[in-house]
XYZ file of C-alpha atoms in Angstrom:
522
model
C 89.798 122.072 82.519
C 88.901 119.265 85.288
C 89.664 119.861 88.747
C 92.567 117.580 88.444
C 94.051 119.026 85.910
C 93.638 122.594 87.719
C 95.417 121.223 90.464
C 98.122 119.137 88.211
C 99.061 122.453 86.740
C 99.529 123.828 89.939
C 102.393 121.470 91.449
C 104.822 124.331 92.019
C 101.922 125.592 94.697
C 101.176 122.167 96.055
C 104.602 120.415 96.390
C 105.929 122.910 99.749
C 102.155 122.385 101.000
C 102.592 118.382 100.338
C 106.075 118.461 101.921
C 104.790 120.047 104.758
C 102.494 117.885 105.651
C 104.758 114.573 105.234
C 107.185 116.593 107.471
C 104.161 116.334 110.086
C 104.078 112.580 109.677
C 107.535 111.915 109.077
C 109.335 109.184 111.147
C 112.973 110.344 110.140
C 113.545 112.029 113.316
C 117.291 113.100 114.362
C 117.183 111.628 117.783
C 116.713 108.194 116.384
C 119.253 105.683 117.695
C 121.874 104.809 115.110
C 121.023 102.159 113.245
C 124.695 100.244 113.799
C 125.063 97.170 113.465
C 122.543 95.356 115.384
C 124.769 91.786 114.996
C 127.726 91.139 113.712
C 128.536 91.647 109.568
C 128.369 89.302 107.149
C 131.660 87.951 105.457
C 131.713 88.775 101.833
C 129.484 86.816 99.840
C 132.214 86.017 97.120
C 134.544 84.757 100.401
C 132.730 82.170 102.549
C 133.280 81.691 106.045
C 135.055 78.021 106.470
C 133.991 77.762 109.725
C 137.601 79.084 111.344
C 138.663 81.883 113.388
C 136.988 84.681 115.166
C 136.968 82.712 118.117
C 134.160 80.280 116.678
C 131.488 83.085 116.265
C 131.346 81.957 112.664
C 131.183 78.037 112.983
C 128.621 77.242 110.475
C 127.932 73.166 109.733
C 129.087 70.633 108.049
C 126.737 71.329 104.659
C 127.561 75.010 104.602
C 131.171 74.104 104.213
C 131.958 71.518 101.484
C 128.493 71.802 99.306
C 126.889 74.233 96.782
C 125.396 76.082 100.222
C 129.083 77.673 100.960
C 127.770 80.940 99.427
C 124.998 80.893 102.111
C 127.360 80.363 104.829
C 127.317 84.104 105.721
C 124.012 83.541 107.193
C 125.263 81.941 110.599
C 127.056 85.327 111.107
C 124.373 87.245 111.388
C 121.214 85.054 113.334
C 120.875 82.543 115.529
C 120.980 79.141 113.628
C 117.914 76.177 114.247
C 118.812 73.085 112.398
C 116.109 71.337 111.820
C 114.707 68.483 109.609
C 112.888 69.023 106.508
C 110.225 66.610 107.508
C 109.020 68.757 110.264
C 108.054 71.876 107.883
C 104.578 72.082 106.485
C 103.848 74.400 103.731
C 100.573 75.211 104.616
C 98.845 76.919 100.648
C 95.406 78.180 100.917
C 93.657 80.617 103.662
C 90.885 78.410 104.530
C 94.210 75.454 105.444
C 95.616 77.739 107.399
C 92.527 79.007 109.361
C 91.539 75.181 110.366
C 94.927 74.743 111.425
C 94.660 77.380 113.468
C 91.414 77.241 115.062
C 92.343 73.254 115.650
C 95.798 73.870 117.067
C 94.152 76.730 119.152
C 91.219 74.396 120.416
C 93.558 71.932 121.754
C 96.704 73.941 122.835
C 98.504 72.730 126.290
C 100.841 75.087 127.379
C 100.948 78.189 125.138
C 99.149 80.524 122.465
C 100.927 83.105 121.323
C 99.351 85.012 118.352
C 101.435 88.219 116.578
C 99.523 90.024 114.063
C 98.254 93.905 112.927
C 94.887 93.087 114.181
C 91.849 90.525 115.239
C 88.836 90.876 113.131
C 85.613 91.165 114.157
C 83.892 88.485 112.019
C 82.353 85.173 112.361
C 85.557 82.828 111.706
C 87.433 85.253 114.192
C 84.295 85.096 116.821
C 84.953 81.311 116.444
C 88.770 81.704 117.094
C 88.348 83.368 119.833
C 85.555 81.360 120.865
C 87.911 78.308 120.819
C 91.019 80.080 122.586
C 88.831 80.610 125.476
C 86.838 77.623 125.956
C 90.524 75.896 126.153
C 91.290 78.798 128.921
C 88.116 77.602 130.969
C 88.995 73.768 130.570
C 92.873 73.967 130.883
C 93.946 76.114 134.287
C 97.682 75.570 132.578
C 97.115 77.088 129.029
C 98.513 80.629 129.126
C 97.425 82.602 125.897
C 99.346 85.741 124.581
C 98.304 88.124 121.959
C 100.334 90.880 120.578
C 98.352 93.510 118.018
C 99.104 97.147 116.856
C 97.557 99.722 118.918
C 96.074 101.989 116.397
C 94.899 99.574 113.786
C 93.464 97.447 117.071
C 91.351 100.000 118.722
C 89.875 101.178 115.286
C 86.413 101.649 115.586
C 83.901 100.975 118.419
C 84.016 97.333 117.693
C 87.323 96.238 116.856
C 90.455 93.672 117.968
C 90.710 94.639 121.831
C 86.782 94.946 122.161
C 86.679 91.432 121.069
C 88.956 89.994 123.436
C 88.156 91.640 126.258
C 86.003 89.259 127.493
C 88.817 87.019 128.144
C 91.174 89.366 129.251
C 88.416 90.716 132.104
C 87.769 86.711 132.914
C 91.761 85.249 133.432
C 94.844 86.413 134.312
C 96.386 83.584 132.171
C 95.196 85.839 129.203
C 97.299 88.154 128.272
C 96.962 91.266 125.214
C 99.420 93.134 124.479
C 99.083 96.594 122.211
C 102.134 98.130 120.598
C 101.922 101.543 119.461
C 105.008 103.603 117.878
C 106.996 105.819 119.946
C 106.220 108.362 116.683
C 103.056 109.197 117.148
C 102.905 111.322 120.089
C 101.912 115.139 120.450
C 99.946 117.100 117.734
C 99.903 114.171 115.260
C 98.554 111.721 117.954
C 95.687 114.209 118.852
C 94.701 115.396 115.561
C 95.620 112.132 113.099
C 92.352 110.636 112.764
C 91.806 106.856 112.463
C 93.397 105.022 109.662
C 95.577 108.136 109.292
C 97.636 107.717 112.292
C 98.609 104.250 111.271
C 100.485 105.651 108.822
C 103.333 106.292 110.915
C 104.381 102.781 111.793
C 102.626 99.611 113.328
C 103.739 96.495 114.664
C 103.208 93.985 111.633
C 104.699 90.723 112.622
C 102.417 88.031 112.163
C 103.850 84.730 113.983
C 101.715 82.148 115.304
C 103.031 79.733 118.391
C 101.196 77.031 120.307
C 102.745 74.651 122.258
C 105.947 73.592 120.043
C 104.595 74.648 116.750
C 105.409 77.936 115.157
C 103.384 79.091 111.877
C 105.035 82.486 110.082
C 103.100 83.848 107.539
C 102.508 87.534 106.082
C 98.923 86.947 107.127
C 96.202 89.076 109.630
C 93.605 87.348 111.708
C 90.857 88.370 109.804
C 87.938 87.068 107.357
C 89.893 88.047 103.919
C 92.672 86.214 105.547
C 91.165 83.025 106.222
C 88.730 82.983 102.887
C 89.920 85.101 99.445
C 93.141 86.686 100.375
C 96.445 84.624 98.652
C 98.810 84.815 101.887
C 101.898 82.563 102.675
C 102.027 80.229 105.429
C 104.662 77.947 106.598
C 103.991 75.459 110.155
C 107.417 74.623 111.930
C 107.286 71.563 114.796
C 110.359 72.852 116.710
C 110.275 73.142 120.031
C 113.591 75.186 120.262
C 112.327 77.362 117.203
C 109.037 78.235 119.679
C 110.859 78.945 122.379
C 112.870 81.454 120.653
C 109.579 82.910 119.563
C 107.832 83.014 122.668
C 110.973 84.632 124.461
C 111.471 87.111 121.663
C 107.558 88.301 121.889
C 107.566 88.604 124.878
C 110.233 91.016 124.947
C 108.320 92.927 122.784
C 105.746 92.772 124.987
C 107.915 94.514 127.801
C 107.900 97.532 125.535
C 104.065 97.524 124.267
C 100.925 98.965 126.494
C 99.073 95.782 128.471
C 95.266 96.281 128.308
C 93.971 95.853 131.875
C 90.741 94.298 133.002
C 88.633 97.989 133.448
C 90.321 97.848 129.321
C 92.575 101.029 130.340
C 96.151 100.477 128.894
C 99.059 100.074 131.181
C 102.751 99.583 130.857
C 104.528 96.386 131.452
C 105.716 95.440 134.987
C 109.231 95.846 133.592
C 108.998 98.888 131.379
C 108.785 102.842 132.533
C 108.240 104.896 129.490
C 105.361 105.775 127.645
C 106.101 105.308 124.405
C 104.052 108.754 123.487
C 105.284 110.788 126.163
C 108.779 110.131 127.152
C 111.857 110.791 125.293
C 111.664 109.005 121.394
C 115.933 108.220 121.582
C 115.282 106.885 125.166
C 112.257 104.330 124.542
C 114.253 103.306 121.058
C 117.669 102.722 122.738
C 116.598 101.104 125.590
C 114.317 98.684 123.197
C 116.488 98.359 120.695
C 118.849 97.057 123.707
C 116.807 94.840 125.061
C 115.734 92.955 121.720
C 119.816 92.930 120.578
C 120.936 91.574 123.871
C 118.196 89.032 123.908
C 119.250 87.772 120.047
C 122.736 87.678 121.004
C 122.245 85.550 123.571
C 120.343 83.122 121.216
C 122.762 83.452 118.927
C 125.592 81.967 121.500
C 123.460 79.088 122.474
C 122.342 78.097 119.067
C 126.191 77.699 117.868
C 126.426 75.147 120.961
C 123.280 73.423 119.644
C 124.973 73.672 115.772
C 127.870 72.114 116.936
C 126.499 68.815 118.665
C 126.196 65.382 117.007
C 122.444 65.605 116.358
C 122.540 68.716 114.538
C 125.306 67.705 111.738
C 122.430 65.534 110.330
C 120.236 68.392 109.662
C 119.261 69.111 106.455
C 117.544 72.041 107.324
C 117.980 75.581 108.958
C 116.242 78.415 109.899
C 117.580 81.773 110.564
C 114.810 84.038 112.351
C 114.930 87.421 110.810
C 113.718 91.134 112.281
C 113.048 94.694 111.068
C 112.332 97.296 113.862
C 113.766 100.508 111.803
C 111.969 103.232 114.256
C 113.885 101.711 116.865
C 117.478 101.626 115.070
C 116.963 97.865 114.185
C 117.759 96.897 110.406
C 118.063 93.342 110.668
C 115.992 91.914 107.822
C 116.615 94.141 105.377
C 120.242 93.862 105.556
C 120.261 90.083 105.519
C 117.800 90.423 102.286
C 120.676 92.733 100.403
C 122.854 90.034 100.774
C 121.021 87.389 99.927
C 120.332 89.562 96.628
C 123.648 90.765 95.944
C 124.397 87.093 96.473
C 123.271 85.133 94.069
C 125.127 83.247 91.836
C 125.406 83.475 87.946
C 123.093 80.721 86.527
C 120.907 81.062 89.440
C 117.154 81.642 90.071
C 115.196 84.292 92.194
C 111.577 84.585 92.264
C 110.229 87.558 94.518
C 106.623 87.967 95.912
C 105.094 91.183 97.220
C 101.798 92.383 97.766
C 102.397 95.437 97.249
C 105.588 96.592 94.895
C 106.937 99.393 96.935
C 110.940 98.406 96.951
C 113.389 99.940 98.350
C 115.946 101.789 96.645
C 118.488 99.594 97.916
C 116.671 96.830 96.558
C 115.704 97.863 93.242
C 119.540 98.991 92.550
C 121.227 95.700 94.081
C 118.392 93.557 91.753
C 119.497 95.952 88.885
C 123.149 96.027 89.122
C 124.444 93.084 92.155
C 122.282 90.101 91.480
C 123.123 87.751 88.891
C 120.523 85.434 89.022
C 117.204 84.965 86.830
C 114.618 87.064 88.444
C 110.797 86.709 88.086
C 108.669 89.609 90.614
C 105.447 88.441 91.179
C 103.103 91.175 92.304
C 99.495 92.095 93.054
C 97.615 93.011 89.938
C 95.566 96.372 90.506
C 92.328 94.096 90.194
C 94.050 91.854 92.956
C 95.146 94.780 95.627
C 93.490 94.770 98.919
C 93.271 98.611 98.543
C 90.816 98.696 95.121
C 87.845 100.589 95.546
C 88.883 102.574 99.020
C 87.733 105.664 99.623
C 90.103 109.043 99.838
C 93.511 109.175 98.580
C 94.276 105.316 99.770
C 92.075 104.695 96.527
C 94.902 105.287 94.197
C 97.345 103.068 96.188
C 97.046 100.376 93.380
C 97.765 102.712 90.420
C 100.521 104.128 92.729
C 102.299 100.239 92.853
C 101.456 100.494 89.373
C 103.572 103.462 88.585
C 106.455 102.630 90.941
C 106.671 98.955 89.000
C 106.593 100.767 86.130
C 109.672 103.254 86.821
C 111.606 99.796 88.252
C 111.102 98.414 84.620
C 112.620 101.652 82.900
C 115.423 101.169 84.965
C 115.633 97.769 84.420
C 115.811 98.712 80.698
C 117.787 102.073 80.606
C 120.839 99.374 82.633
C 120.302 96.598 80.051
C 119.066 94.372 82.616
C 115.258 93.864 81.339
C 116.073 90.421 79.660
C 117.010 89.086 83.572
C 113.996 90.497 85.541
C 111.040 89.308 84.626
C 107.454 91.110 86.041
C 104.457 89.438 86.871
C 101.444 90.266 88.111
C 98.414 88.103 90.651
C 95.162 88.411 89.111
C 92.199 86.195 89.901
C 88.354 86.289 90.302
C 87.216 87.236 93.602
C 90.866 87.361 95.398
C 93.117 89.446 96.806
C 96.905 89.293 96.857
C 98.779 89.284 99.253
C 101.579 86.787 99.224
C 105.554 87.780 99.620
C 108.618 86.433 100.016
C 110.783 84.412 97.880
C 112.533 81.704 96.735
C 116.376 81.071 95.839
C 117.549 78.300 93.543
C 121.270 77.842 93.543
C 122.763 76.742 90.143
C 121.974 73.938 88.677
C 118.814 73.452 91.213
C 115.723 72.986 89.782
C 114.083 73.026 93.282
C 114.523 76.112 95.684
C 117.187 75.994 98.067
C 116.155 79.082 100.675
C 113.101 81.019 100.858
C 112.054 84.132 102.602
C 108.584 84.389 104.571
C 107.125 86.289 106.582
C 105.565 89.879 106.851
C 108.038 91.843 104.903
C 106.968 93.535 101.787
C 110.211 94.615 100.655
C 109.024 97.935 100.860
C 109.963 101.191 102.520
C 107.428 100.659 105.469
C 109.076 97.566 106.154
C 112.572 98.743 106.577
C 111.685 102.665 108.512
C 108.414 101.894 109.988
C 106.914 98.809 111.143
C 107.565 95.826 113.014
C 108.925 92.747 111.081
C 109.338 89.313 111.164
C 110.523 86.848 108.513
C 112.754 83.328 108.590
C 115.283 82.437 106.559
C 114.678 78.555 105.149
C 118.113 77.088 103.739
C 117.050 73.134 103.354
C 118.916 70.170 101.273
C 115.318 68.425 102.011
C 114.100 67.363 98.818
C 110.413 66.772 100.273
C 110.395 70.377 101.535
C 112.061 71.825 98.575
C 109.166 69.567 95.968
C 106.578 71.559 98.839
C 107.770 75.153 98.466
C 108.084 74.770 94.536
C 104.816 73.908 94.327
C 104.128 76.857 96.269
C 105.180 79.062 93.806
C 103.569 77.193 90.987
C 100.126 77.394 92.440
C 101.000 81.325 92.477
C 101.784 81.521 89.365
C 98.460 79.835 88.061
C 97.208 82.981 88.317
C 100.113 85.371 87.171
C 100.451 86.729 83.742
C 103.732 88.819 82.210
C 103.298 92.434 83.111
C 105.277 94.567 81.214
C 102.777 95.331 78.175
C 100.088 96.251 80.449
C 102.227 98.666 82.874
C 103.563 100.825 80.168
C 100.156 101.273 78.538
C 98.032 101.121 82.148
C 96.486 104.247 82.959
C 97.962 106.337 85.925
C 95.820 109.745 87.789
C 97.682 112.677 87.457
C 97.633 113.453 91.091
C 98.505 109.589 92.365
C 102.254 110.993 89.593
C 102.129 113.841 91.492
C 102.043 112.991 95.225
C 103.802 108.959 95.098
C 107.677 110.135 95.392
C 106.687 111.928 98.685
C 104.461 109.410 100.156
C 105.788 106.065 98.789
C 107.596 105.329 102.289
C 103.931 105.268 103.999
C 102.513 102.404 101.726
């Protein structure tokens, strides 16, 4: 008998020990805010708003009214609206695009960086992003530069994100980095939880992009994989109303993350008081959960002034910014997401992107038994996942995905709903996956009419642990809508049908044994 199947046979003996040790690690602590309603509901997706009553809180525009876009009306309910047009939205599709866009925007920036990711690697392309951003410090005495990481995954190591930006954060006080680390980890776990291990328990994930007017949201890290061989989305916005938002909005998230001084010692912000691993969990939550609702709301009542004037009835495009913050009583995203899913219209089309196939419960049983539409689930193929090869448990992560998309398409079949879902799985040479999101065609639409990007997996870290950021795209642009098709097309160069290989692909004993108690930490 092999080890593994000495301690397979053992499960009854394992399973208190393995529930134990989640307990240590678990983020579903009673003092949590209540989650609420952090804005106001949605109408029902089967009743659209008409733009009437309530005291105008649910004006929505002309093209939401009249047009095949009245079932997305709902949306103005629950974000603040930025029309837009089309024209201005550039769907940026490979790694090495989006790097040079970056590093050029960066180079010549004239009022504002701000940069929100999990981490900065420590590479050559990120030496030379860094290299860029603070050249442009030395020549431009206006340029103020921002940058917003994780704590845990940003101090990894003795040469990691903060090491490498030290230098400018010793040199200027118009650089500015910013370190947010989970009010969960804290006590025993925070002493003993070893690197990699304590980042488990939530990080801040967001990754948005601003300089000057220009916003780029992508699921993407600042890193080497990121900018070469790792499949990412990444979507550049020329909006100067759009970057504001941003810029205000991270910077409220700032307030409530550690600021790295010039001796590199963390600090708190001028306008914050708690230490987010030593004070009270309910009180740091509440009192950020607070500050980020009463800062959307506000956006929210400006925007439907903007929405209502001349200039903005000729939009043909609108974005509605998106946020999951679940350890802080903030489910934002992931309720907007439901609806868009329970919302979809017979003789539609959804395609859905994730990394890494981890969905929610809620998800998996409003695609199952809510959604009408067509589905396809594009996916990383085990060959394809960023954690292939690791060392330790995080090894079997990809058979893991394997097994839960597996369970998803008995399900699927066991509700009669396997002829509308369609899985597919990423695979090519050399490359990683990493791309999610999706894309909505109404009926009769050949072309997507709304898409979903941003850092979201769809997964049960994105809803209870991390930080989150995504925008909702509704567009009648057909330019844009030609763009994000092709998008998906040059995805699915590389995807194949999945379902053969999943029921026949090989799954470790022990990865069957421990995913249903750790699948909310991947």
């Amino acid at each position: 008998m092999s080890v593994i199947d000495f301690l397979f046979s053992w499960q009854i003996v394992l399973k208190p020990l393995l529930k134990m040790i989640r307990r240590l690690f678990s983020t579903l602590i009673a003092d949590y805010p209540p989650a609420g309603e952090f804005l106001p509901s949605a109408p029902s997706n089967r009743q659209p708003s008409t733009g009437s009553g309530n005291g105008g809180a649910d004006v929505v525009p002309p093209a939401f009214r009249t047009s095949s876009l009245q079932s997305l009306s709902w949306l103005h309910a629950i974000s603040p609206c930025f029309p837009v047009s089309g024209d201005r939205i550039e769907v940026i599709r490979e790694p090495g695009s989006f790097y040079n866009t970056l590093l050029d925007k960066c180079s010549v920036a004239q009022r504002r960086i701000m940069l929100a990711s999990l981490y900065l690697g420590t590479g050559s392309l990120e030496t030379q992003l860094v290299a860029a951003i603070h050249e442009n410090l030395r020549n431009n005495v206006q340029l103020k530069v921002d940058v917003l990481l994780d704590f845990t995954r940003g101090t990894r190591g003795e040469r990691n994100s903060k090491t490498t930006l030290m230098p400018l954060v010793k040199e200027t006080d118009n650089f500015r980095l910013s370190l947010y680390h989970t009010p969960v980890l804290r006590g025993l776990t925070k002493r003993l939880a070893p690197p990699r291990w304590n980042e488990l328990l939530g990080i801040q994930h967001m990754k948005l992009y601003l300089v000057d007017d220009t916003v780029i949201i992508s699921g993407a890290n600042l890193s080497n994989d990121y900018f070469t061989n790792r499949q990412d989305r990444y979507v550049m916005i020329e909006d100067r109303r759009l970057a504001d938002f941003y810029a205000n909005f991270l910077g409220k998230v700032q307030e409530f993350s550690l600021t790295v001084g010039r001796d590199g010692a963390t600090r708190l912000h001028d306008t914050w008081t708690m230490l987010p691993y030593k004070c009270a969990q309910l009180e740091f939550a509440t009192e950020a959960r607070d500050r980020i609702r009463a800062y959307y709301r506000s956006v929210m009542d400006e925007q439907r002034a903007v929405c209502e004037r001349d200039e903005a009835q000729h939009a043909d495009t609108w974005i509605f910014p998106l946020i999951e913050m679940g350890q802080l009583g903030i489910h934002h995203d992931s309720l907007a997401t439901k609806q868009l899913l329970s919302g979809c219209l017979a003789g539609s089309q959804l395609r859905l992107a994730t990394g890494y196939f981890n969905l929610t419960e809620t998800y998996m049983n409003t695609l199952t038994n809510e959604c009408q539409a067509q589905c396809n689930i594009l996916m990383a193929h085990p060959n394809a996942n960023g954690f292939l090869g690791a060392k330790g448990p995080a090894g079997g992560i990809p058979a893991a995905y394997s097994l839960l998309a597996r369970k998803f398409l008995e399900m699927l079949k066991s509700s009669g709903q396997s002829h509308r879902v369609e899985l597919l799985e990423y695979e090519r040479p050399g490359w990683t996956y990493h791309a999610k999101g999706l894309w909505y065609y109404l009926p009769d639409s050949s072309l997507p009419n709304v898409t979903l990007i941003g850092s979201s997996n769809f997964g049960e870290r994105s809803v209870n642990r991390d930080l989150e950021a995504q925008i909702c795209v509704v567009t009648n642009n057909a330019t844009l809508q030609r763009k994000l098709e092709t998008e998906y097309q040059n995805l699915l160069q590389h995807a194949t049908t999945a379902e053969t290989e999943l029921i026949n692909r090989p799954v470790p004993r022990w990865v069957r044994a421990v995913v249903g108690l750790f699948r909310n930490f991947f």
